[in-house]
mmCIF file of C-alpha atoms in Angstrom:
data_model
loop_
_atom_site.group_PDB
_atom_site.id
_atom_site.type_symbol
_atom_site.label_atom_id
_atom_site.label_comp_id
_atom_site.label_asym_id
_atom_site.label_seq_id
_atom_site.Cartn_x
_atom_site.Cartn_y
_atom_site.Cartn_z
ATOM 1 C CA MET L 1 183.921 70.834 48.765
ATOM 2 C CA THR L 2 182.351 74.165 47.992
ATOM 3 C CA ASP L 3 180.436 76.324 50.449
ATOM 4 C CA ASN L 4 177.278 74.820 48.937
ATOM 5 C CA SER L 5 178.146 71.265 49.876
ATOM 6 C CA VAL L 6 178.339 69.158 53.007
ATOM 7 C CA ARG L 7 179.039 65.563 53.972
ATOM 8 C CA VAL L 8 176.465 63.979 56.238
ATOM 9 C CA LEU L 9 178.052 60.992 57.966
ATOM 10 C CA LEU L 10 175.660 58.082 58.286
ATOM 11 C CA ASP L 11 175.404 55.905 61.356
ATOM 12 C CA PRO L 12 177.247 52.605 60.753
ATOM 13 C CA ARG L 13 173.934 50.720 60.893
ATOM 14 C CA VAL L 14 172.557 52.640 57.883
ATOM 15 C CA GLU L 15 172.621 50.571 54.704
ATOM 16 C CA GLN L 16 172.076 51.580 51.097
ATOM 17 C CA GLU L 17 168.508 50.265 51.302
ATOM 18 C CA ASP L 18 167.808 52.641 54.203
ATOM 19 C CA VAL L 19 168.977 55.576 52.106
ATOM 20 C CA GLU L 20 166.828 54.400 49.200
ATOM 21 C CA GLU L 21 163.774 54.267 51.490
ATOM 22 C CA ALA L 22 164.598 57.723 52.870
ATOM 23 C CA SER L 23 164.890 59.077 49.325
ATOM 24 C CA LEU L 24 161.280 58.048 48.708
ATOM 25 C CA GLU L 25 160.154 59.745 51.909
ATOM 26 C CA LEU L 26 162.104 62.886 50.965
ATOM 27 C CA LEU L 27 160.635 62.800 47.423
ATOM 28 C CA TRP L 28 164.061 62.715 45.803
ATOM 29 C CA LEU L 29 164.312 61.906 42.094
ATOM 30 C CA PHE L 30 166.753 59.056 41.389
ATOM 31 C CA LEU L 31 169.243 60.090 38.707
ATOM 32 C CA GLU L 32 171.919 57.436 38.401
ATOM 33 C CA GLU L 33 174.038 54.716 39.901
ATOM 34 C CA ARG L 34 177.789 55.025 39.448
ATOM 35 C CA PRO L 35 179.746 51.785 39.807
ATOM 36 C CA HIS L 36 183.029 51.842 41.688
ATOM 37 C CA THR L 37 186.285 52.140 39.817
ATOM 38 C CA ASP L 38 189.876 51.854 40.965
ATOM 39 C CA SER L 39 189.772 55.509 42.016
ATOM 40 C CA THR L 40 186.121 56.186 42.912
ATOM 41 C CA PRO L 41 183.618 54.492 45.226
ATOM 42 C CA HIS L 42 180.224 53.122 44.263
ATOM 43 C CA GLU L 43 177.508 55.755 44.585
ATOM 44 C CA HIS L 44 173.864 56.530 43.985
ATOM 45 C CA VAL L 45 172.747 60.028 42.994
ATOM 46 C CA TRP L 46 169.395 61.698 43.618
ATOM 47 C CA LEU L 47 168.022 65.191 43.082
ATOM 48 C CA ASP L 48 165.952 66.966 45.704
ATOM 49 C CA GLU L 49 163.968 69.146 43.332
ATOM 50 C CA LEU L 50 162.471 71.258 46.132
ATOM 51 C CA SER L 51 165.818 72.456 47.505
ATOM 52 C CA GLU L 52 167.704 71.962 44.228
ATOM 53 C CA VAL L 53 170.256 69.787 45.983
ATOM 54 C CA TYR L 54 171.984 66.716 44.617
ATOM 55 C CA ALA L 55 172.460 63.878 47.094
ATOM 56 C CA HIS L 56 175.239 61.360 46.506
ATOM 57 C CA PHE L 57 175.186 58.252 48.680
ATOM 58 C CA VAL L 58 178.786 57.081 48.970
ATOM 59 C CA ARG L 59 180.104 53.975 50.669
ATOM 60 C CA ASP L 60 183.839 54.472 51.207
ATOM 61 C CA ASP L 61 185.067 50.890 51.481
ATOM 62 C CA LEU L 62 188.601 51.901 52.472
ATOM 63 C CA LEU L 63 187.289 53.702 55.547
ATOM 64 C CA GLY L 64 184.213 51.538 56.025
ATOM 65 C CA VAL L 65 182.103 54.683 56.338
ATOM 66 C CA SER L 66 178.994 55.770 54.424
ATOM 67 C CA PHE L 67 177.913 59.342 53.898
ATOM 68 C CA LEU L 68 175.677 61.547 51.832
ATOM 69 C CA LEU L 69 177.393 64.314 49.906
ATOM 70 C CA LEU L 70 174.851 67.097 49.472
ATOM 71 C CA HIS L 71 175.538 69.948 47.077
ATOM 72 C CA GLY L 72 173.376 72.602 45.502
ATOM 73 C CA ASP L 73 171.323 75.656 46.359
ATOM 74 C CA ASP L 74 169.750 74.938 49.768
ATOM 75 C CA VAL L 75 172.098 72.463 51.431
ATOM 76 C CA PRO L 76 171.151 73.399 55.032
ATOM 77 C CA GLU L 77 167.486 72.521 54.405
ATOM 78 C CA ALA L 78 168.410 69.248 52.694
ATOM 79 C CA GLU L 79 170.783 68.384 55.549
ATOM 80 C CA ARG L 80 168.032 69.007 58.140
ATOM 81 C CA ALA L 81 165.681 66.768 56.169
ATOM 82 C CA VAL L 82 168.254 63.968 55.943
ATOM 83 C CA ARG L 83 169.064 64.151 59.656
ATOM 84 C CA ALA L 84 165.327 63.957 60.426
ATOM 85 C CA VAL L 85 164.850 60.644 58.570
ATOM 86 C CA LEU L 86 168.210 58.845 58.875
ATOM 87 C CA PRO L 87 170.509 58.132 61.823
ATOM 88 C CA THR L 88 173.603 60.274 61.345
ATOM 89 C CA VAL L 89 176.853 61.103 63.087
ATOM 90 C CA THR L 90 177.913 64.719 63.633
ATOM 91 C CA LEU L 91 181.445 66.064 63.557
ATOM 92 C CA GLU L 92 181.058 67.025 67.213
ATOM 93 C CA GLU L 93 180.232 63.408 68.070
ATOM 94 C CA VAL L 94 183.258 62.180 66.112
ATOM 95 C CA VAL L 95 185.606 64.616 67.866
ATOM 96 C CA ALA L 96 184.182 63.633 71.262
ATOM 97 C CA ALA L 97 184.619 59.941 70.405
ATOM 98 C CA LEU L 98 188.217 60.569 69.367
ATOM 99 C CA ALA L 99 188.958 62.499 72.559
ATOM 100 C CA THR L 100 187.362 59.906 74.855
ATOM 101 C CA ALA L 101 188.195 56.629 73.083
ATOM 102 C CA SER L 102 188.804 54.008 75.747
ATOM 103 C CA ASP L 103 190.249 51.299 73.515
ATOM 104 C CA ASP L 104 191.885 50.812 70.129
ATOM 105 C CA THR L 105 188.639 49.865 68.382
ATOM 106 C CA GLU L 106 186.923 53.083 69.446
ATOM 107 C CA LEU L 107 189.985 55.096 68.451
ATOM 108 C CA VAL L 108 190.211 53.515 65.009
ATOM 109 C CA ASN L 109 186.465 54.005 64.394
ATOM 110 C CA ALA L 110 186.677 57.671 65.388
ATOM 111 C CA LEU L 111 189.654 58.176 63.050
ATOM 112 C CA ARG L 112 187.739 56.591 60.160
ATOM 113 C CA PHE L 113 184.758 58.889 60.697
ATOM 114 C CA LEU L 114 186.941 61.965 61.116
ATOM 115 C CA ALA L 115 188.697 61.230 57.827
ATOM 116 C CA ALA L 116 185.328 60.839 56.073
ATOM 117 C CA ALA L 117 184.038 64.092 57.567
ATOM 118 C CA LEU L 118 186.920 66.096 56.046
ATOM 119 C CA PRO L 119 186.767 68.840 58.678
ATOM 120 C CA VAL L 120 188.676 72.101 58.529
ATOM 121 C CA GLU L 121 192.123 71.900 60.114
ATOM 122 C CA THR L 122 192.130 73.194 63.687
ATOM 123 C CA PRO L 123 194.835 73.029 66.378
ATOM 124 C CA GLU L 124 192.521 70.882 68.553
ATOM 125 C CA LEU L 125 192.077 68.273 65.827
ATOM 126 C CA VAL L 126 195.745 68.288 64.876
ATOM 127 C CA GLY L 127 196.617 67.663 68.533
ATOM 128 C CA LEU L 128 194.086 64.856 68.914
ATOM 129 C CA LEU L 129 195.226 63.175 65.712
ATOM 130 C CA THR L 130 198.919 63.540 66.449
ATOM 131 C CA ALA L 131 198.347 61.911 69.840
ATOM 132 C CA THR L 132 196.930 58.835 68.067
ATOM 133 C CA ALA L 133 200.025 58.681 65.866
ATOM 134 C CA ARG L 134 202.107 58.445 69.024
ATOM 135 C CA SER L 135 199.871 55.737 70.506
ATOM 136 C CA GLY L 136 201.327 52.393 71.392
ATOM 137 C CA ALA L 137 198.699 50.650 69.252
ATOM 138 C CA VAL L 138 199.764 49.575 65.767
ATOM 139 C CA ASN L 139 196.201 49.688 64.375
ATOM 140 C CA ALA L 140 195.676 53.221 65.723
ATOM 141 C CA ARG L 141 198.902 54.428 64.102
ATOM 142 C CA GLY L 142 197.844 52.761 60.852
ATOM 143 C CA ALA L 143 194.411 54.401 61.034
ATOM 144 C CA PHE L 144 196.126 57.741 61.659
ATOM 145 C CA VAL L 145 198.128 57.318 58.431
ATOM 146 C CA THR L 146 194.908 56.657 56.483
ATOM 147 C CA ALA L 147 193.151 59.645 58.067
ATOM 148 C CA ALA L 148 196.130 61.890 57.316
ATOM 149 C CA ALA L 149 196.003 60.770 53.678
ATOM 150 C CA TYR L 150 192.374 61.865 53.419
ATOM 151 C CA LEU L 151 192.863 65.146 55.258
ATOM 152 C CA GLU L 152 196.241 66.136 53.723
ATOM 153 C CA TRP L 153 196.941 68.675 56.477
ATOM 154 C CA PRO L 154 200.631 69.650 56.366
ATOM 155 C CA ARG L 155 201.167 69.209 60.133
ATOM 156 C CA LEU L 156 199.724 65.698 59.933
ATOM 157 C CA LEU L 157 201.935 64.832 56.984
ATOM 158 C CA ASP L 158 204.961 65.790 59.088
ATOM 159 C CA GLU L 159 203.817 63.157 61.589
ATOM 160 C CA VAL L 160 203.306 60.634 58.772
ATOM 161 C CA ALA L 161 206.922 61.280 57.718
ATOM 162 C CA ARG L 162 208.021 60.580 61.298
ATOM 163 C CA LEU L 163 206.105 57.292 61.244
ATOM 164 C CA ARG L 164 207.658 56.385 57.898
ATOM 165 C CA ASP L 165 211.117 56.908 59.350
ATOM 166 C CA GLU L 166 210.729 55.752 62.957
ATOM 167 C CA ASP L 167 207.711 53.513 63.517
ATOM 168 C CA PRO L 168 208.643 50.100 64.944
ATOM 169 C CA ASP L 169 206.033 48.354 62.752
ATOM 170 C CA GLN L 170 207.122 47.658 59.162
ATOM 171 C CA GLY L 171 203.517 47.821 57.892
ATOM 172 C CA VAL L 172 202.939 51.287 59.358
ATOM 173 C CA ARG L 173 206.275 52.486 57.898
ATOM 174 C CA ALA L 174 205.354 51.095 54.457
ATOM 175 C CA ASN L 175 201.870 52.624 54.452
ATOM 176 C CA ALA L 176 203.254 55.970 55.589
ATOM 177 C CA ALA L 177 205.745 55.881 52.708
ATOM 178 C CA ILE L 178 202.971 55.082 50.219
ATOM 179 C CA VAL L 179 200.831 57.968 51.505
ATOM 180 C CA LEU L 180 203.687 60.461 51.315
ATOM 181 C CA ASP L 181 204.632 59.326 47.791
ATOM 182 C CA ALA L 182 201.013 59.588 46.628
ATOM 183 C CA ILE L 183 200.498 63.066 48.066
ATOM 184 C CA ALA L 184 203.871 64.493 46.965
#
């Protein structure tokens, strides 16, 4: 993403219809619908003519997370407007959820949202994510592999390689191998 773009994570309860209703309230001009392909998700695209920002509603079915990708001239204003009319999830909330997850479901959900947020690599996040890769839970280790594939941070890929070579679960090992082959 460029400096003039941001992902606004949508609350899991937000559906496409909610975004369509919000677009009317925000006076966005509908431009197009892009069907999903093998390599791209289904999306709807609007233009906020006032801020000269394009808004792409994306439902990432692999992660099970929806977000708005905003890009253009006045992204901060468009982001404020979106957050005022739709329930959203902030990166700070995702990091807090990851740090305080009390069960595997919460941990997996936080990993999905973190991957969709595409944050900048920081030692804190690397540490939190690496801890999930060393969790006893198979689904958490699998979710870590998916998040690492999205983020492509070198220190996370080292942990994916460890899972490929050492994880007790054959499915986690196989997915880790697929991720490393795809990124290499």
